[in-house]
Amino acid sequence: MKLRTTAVVQRRRSREWFVWGVALLVFSTAARADVKVPALFGDHMVLQQKSAIPVWGWADPGEAVTVTLGDRSASTKADAEGHWLVKLEGLRAGGPLELVIRGKNTIRISDVLV
């Protein structure tokens, strides 16, 4: 009887450790969300010249986000749901440029042509 009780206790402890491990994983990743942009933004992209350039994505609610492309820069804060959007002034044809998105982390998109 004692052997069976020990096996039950070990299974119960294993389940408890599993639950605690999953909870730790979930809460540790939710504690800090990096600035993100859709897959539409990537290296080697081409933008329309002389047109406003919208850049958007996700971040922690209230997080400050700054976007820079060439000599153009714009800043905003993520809304309560974590969405953000900036519009950079249009540029003349040229490049390659680097699109830099800064928040708690930094995203660098290279070889951008206008």
PDB file of C-alpha atoms in Angstrom:
ATOM      1  CA  MET A   1       0.000   0.000   0.000  1.00  0.00           C
ATOM      2  CA  LYS A   2       2.843   2.373   0.810  1.00  0.00           C
ATOM      3  CA  LEU A   3       4.380   1.908  -2.650  1.00  0.00           C
ATOM      4  CA  ARG A   4       1.113   2.857  -4.329  1.00  0.00           C
ATOM      5  CA  THR A   5       0.754   5.983  -2.161  1.00  0.00           C
ATOM      6  CA  THR A   6       4.306   7.033  -3.063  1.00  0.00           C
ATOM      7  CA  ALA A   7       3.567   6.672  -6.787  1.00  0.00           C
ATOM      8  CA  VAL A   8       0.413   8.798  -6.449  1.00  0.00           C
ATOM      9  CA  VAL A   9       2.327  11.498  -4.570  1.00  0.00           C
ATOM     10  CA  GLN A  10       5.075  11.498  -7.212  1.00  0.00           C
ATOM     11  CA  ARG A  11       2.549  11.892 -10.041  1.00  0.00           C
ATOM     12  CA  ARG A  12       0.818  14.701  -8.194  1.00  0.00           C
ATOM     13  CA  ARG A  13       4.153  16.483  -7.646  1.00  0.00           C
ATOM     14  CA  SER A  14       5.049  16.028 -11.304  1.00  0.00           C
ATOM     15  CA  ARG A  15       1.765  17.651 -12.327  1.00  0.00           C
ATOM     16  CA  GLU A  16       2.325  20.517  -9.875  1.00  0.00           C
ATOM     17  CA  TRP A  17       5.823  21.147 -11.267  1.00  0.00           C
ATOM     18  CA  PHE A  18       4.433  21.068 -14.788  1.00  0.00           C
ATOM     19  CA  VAL A  19       1.697  23.598 -13.933  1.00  0.00           C
ATOM     20  CA  TRP A  20       4.198  25.895 -12.187  1.00  0.00           C
ATOM     21  CA  GLY A  21       6.588  25.626 -15.130  1.00  0.00           C
ATOM     22  CA  VAL A  22       3.895  26.541 -17.654  1.00  0.00           C
ATOM     23  CA  ALA A  23       2.708  29.445 -15.473  1.00  0.00           C
ATOM     24  CA  LEU A  24       6.263  30.744 -15.145  1.00  0.00           C
ATOM     25  CA  LEU A  25       6.777  30.542 -18.899  1.00  0.00           C
ATOM     26  CA  VAL A  26       3.515  32.351 -19.657  1.00  0.00           C
ATOM     27  CA  PHE A  27       4.046  35.150 -17.155  1.00  0.00           C
ATOM     28  CA  SER A  28       7.717  35.676 -17.969  1.00  0.00           C
ATOM     29  CA  THR A  29       6.975  36.200 -21.673  1.00  0.00           C
ATOM     30  CA  ALA A  30       3.969  38.418 -20.953  1.00  0.00           C
ATOM     31  CA  ALA A  31       6.032  40.664 -18.694  1.00  0.00           C
ATOM     32  CA  ARG A  32       7.953  42.191 -21.607  1.00  0.00           C
ATOM     33  CA  ALA A  33       6.628  42.398 -25.119  1.00  0.00           C
ATOM     34  CA  ASP A  34       9.088  43.600 -27.747  1.00  0.00           C
ATOM     35  CA  VAL A  35       8.142  46.167 -30.367  1.00  0.00           C
ATOM     36  CA  LYS A  36       6.970  44.232 -33.429  1.00  0.00           C
ATOM     37  CA  VAL A  37       5.988  45.086 -36.997  1.00  0.00           C
ATOM     38  CA  PRO A  38       4.076  42.996 -39.548  1.00  0.00           C
ATOM     39  CA  ALA A  39       5.992  40.752 -41.959  1.00  0.00           C
ATOM     40  CA  LEU A  40       5.211  43.340 -44.643  1.00  0.00           C
ATOM     41  CA  PHE A  41       8.235  45.290 -43.341  1.00  0.00           C
ATOM     42  CA  GLY A  42      11.516  43.594 -44.171  1.00  0.00           C
ATOM     43  CA  ASP A  43      14.977  43.917 -45.657  1.00  0.00           C
ATOM     44  CA  HIS A  44      15.133  44.893 -49.356  1.00  0.00           C
ATOM     45  CA  MET A  45      11.668  46.492 -49.400  1.00  0.00           C
ATOM     46  CA  VAL A  46      10.768  49.282 -51.828  1.00  0.00           C
ATOM     47  CA  LEU A  47       8.625  52.281 -50.833  1.00  0.00           C
ATOM     48  CA  GLN A  48       6.653  54.735 -52.979  1.00  0.00           C
ATOM     49  CA  GLN A  49       8.528  58.012 -53.450  1.00  0.00           C
ATOM     50  CA  LYS A  50       7.056  61.393 -52.417  1.00  0.00           C
ATOM     51  CA  SER A  51       4.205  59.712 -50.488  1.00  0.00           C
ATOM     52  CA  ALA A  52       3.612  59.538 -46.738  1.00  0.00           C
ATOM     53  CA  ILE A  53       5.118  56.344 -45.331  1.00  0.00           C
ATOM     54  CA  PRO A  54       2.939  54.666 -42.683  1.00  0.00           C
ATOM     55  CA  VAL A  55       4.752  52.337 -40.280  1.00  0.00           C
ATOM     56  CA  TRP A  56       2.753  50.428 -37.674  1.00  0.00           C
ATOM     57  CA  GLY A  57       3.002  47.565 -35.255  1.00  0.00           C
ATOM     58  CA  TRP A  58       2.570  46.392 -31.687  1.00  0.00           C
ATOM     59  CA  ALA A  59       4.240  47.112 -28.351  1.00  0.00           C
ATOM     60  CA  ASP A  60       3.409  47.248 -24.667  1.00  0.00           C
ATOM     61  CA  PRO A  61       0.529  49.654 -23.956  1.00  0.00           C
ATOM     62  CA  GLY A  62       1.934  53.149 -23.411  1.00  0.00           C
ATOM     63  CA  GLU A  63       5.383  52.230 -24.739  1.00  0.00           C
ATOM     64  CA  ALA A  64       7.187  55.014 -26.622  1.00  0.00           C
ATOM     65  CA  VAL A  65       8.117  54.061 -30.192  1.00  0.00           C
ATOM     66  CA  THR A  66      10.399  56.033 -32.535  1.00  0.00           C
ATOM     67  CA  VAL A  67      10.723  55.262 -36.245  1.00  0.00           C
ATOM     68  CA  THR A  68      13.583  56.629 -38.369  1.00  0.00           C
ATOM     69  CA  LEU A  69      14.163  56.309 -42.110  1.00  0.00           C
ATOM     70  CA  GLY A  70      17.010  58.334 -43.584  1.00  0.00           C
ATOM     71  CA  ASP A  71      16.606  61.887 -42.257  1.00  0.00           C
ATOM     72  CA  ARG A  72      12.905  61.382 -41.414  1.00  0.00           C
ATOM     73  CA  SER A  73      11.803  60.484 -37.902  1.00  0.00           C
ATOM     74  CA  ALA A  74       8.502  60.228 -36.010  1.00  0.00           C
ATOM     75  CA  SER A  75       7.526  59.146 -32.498  1.00  0.00           C
ATOM     76  CA  THR A  76       4.352  57.920 -30.850  1.00  0.00           C
ATOM     77  CA  LYS A  77       3.091  55.843 -27.924  1.00  0.00           C
ATOM     78  CA  ALA A  78       1.279  52.536 -28.161  1.00  0.00           C
ATOM     79  CA  ASP A  79      -2.427  52.735 -27.307  1.00  0.00           C
ATOM     80  CA  ALA A  80      -4.179  50.761 -24.542  1.00  0.00           C
ATOM     81  CA  GLU A  81      -4.264  47.662 -26.773  1.00  0.00           C
ATOM     82  CA  GLY A  82      -0.596  47.975 -27.760  1.00  0.00           C
ATOM     83  CA  HIS A  83      -1.152  49.247 -31.324  1.00  0.00           C
ATOM     84  CA  TRP A  84       0.926  52.111 -32.706  1.00  0.00           C
ATOM     85  CA  LEU A  85       1.206  53.994 -36.013  1.00  0.00           C
ATOM     86  CA  VAL A  86       3.478  56.740 -37.332  1.00  0.00           C
ATOM     87  CA  LYS A  87       3.547  58.424 -40.737  1.00  0.00           C
ATOM     88  CA  LEU A  88       6.893  59.567 -42.077  1.00  0.00           C
ATOM     89  CA  GLU A  89       7.078  62.349 -44.656  1.00  0.00           C
ATOM     90  CA  GLY A  90       7.640  61.117 -48.195  1.00  0.00           C
ATOM     91  CA  LEU A  91      11.161  60.883 -49.589  1.00  0.00           C
ATOM     92  CA  ARG A  92      12.625  61.347 -53.046  1.00  0.00           C
ATOM     93  CA  ALA A  93      13.815  58.254 -54.898  1.00  0.00           C
ATOM     94  CA  GLY A  94      17.030  56.894 -53.446  1.00  0.00           C
ATOM     95  CA  GLY A  95      18.617  54.478 -51.074  1.00  0.00           C
ATOM     96  CA  PRO A  96      19.607  52.090 -49.789  1.00  0.00           C
ATOM     97  CA  LEU A  97      18.383  53.328 -46.400  1.00  0.00           C
ATOM     98  CA  GLU A  98      17.889  51.723 -43.010  1.00  0.00           C
ATOM     99  CA  LEU A  99      14.489  51.750 -41.284  1.00  0.00           C
ATOM    100  CA  VAL A 100      14.999  51.746 -37.511  1.00  0.00           C
ATOM    101  CA  ILE A 101      12.137  51.128 -35.069  1.00  0.00           C
ATOM    102  CA  ARG A 102      13.010  51.754 -31.416  1.00  0.00           C
ATOM    103  CA  GLY A 103      11.030  50.950 -28.303  1.00  0.00           C
ATOM    104  CA  LYS A 104      12.189  48.655 -25.512  1.00  0.00           C
ATOM    105  CA  ASN A 105      14.013  46.827 -28.293  1.00  0.00           C
ATOM    106  CA  THR A 106      15.313  47.937 -31.697  1.00  0.00           C
ATOM    107  CA  ILE A 107      14.365  46.570 -35.117  1.00  0.00           C
ATOM    108  CA  ARG A 108      16.660  47.379 -38.048  1.00  0.00           C
ATOM    109  CA  ILE A 109      15.404  46.877 -41.598  1.00  0.00           C
ATOM    110  CA  SER A 110      18.175  47.325 -44.148  1.00  0.00           C
ATOM    111  CA  ASP A 111      18.482  47.969 -47.870  1.00  0.00           C
ATOM    112  CA  VAL A 112      15.250  49.985 -48.104  1.00  0.00           C
ATOM    113  CA  LEU A 113      14.771  51.728 -51.462  1.00  0.00           C
ATOM    114  CA  VAL A 114      12.439  54.619 -52.219  1.00  0.00           C
TER     115      VAL A 114
END
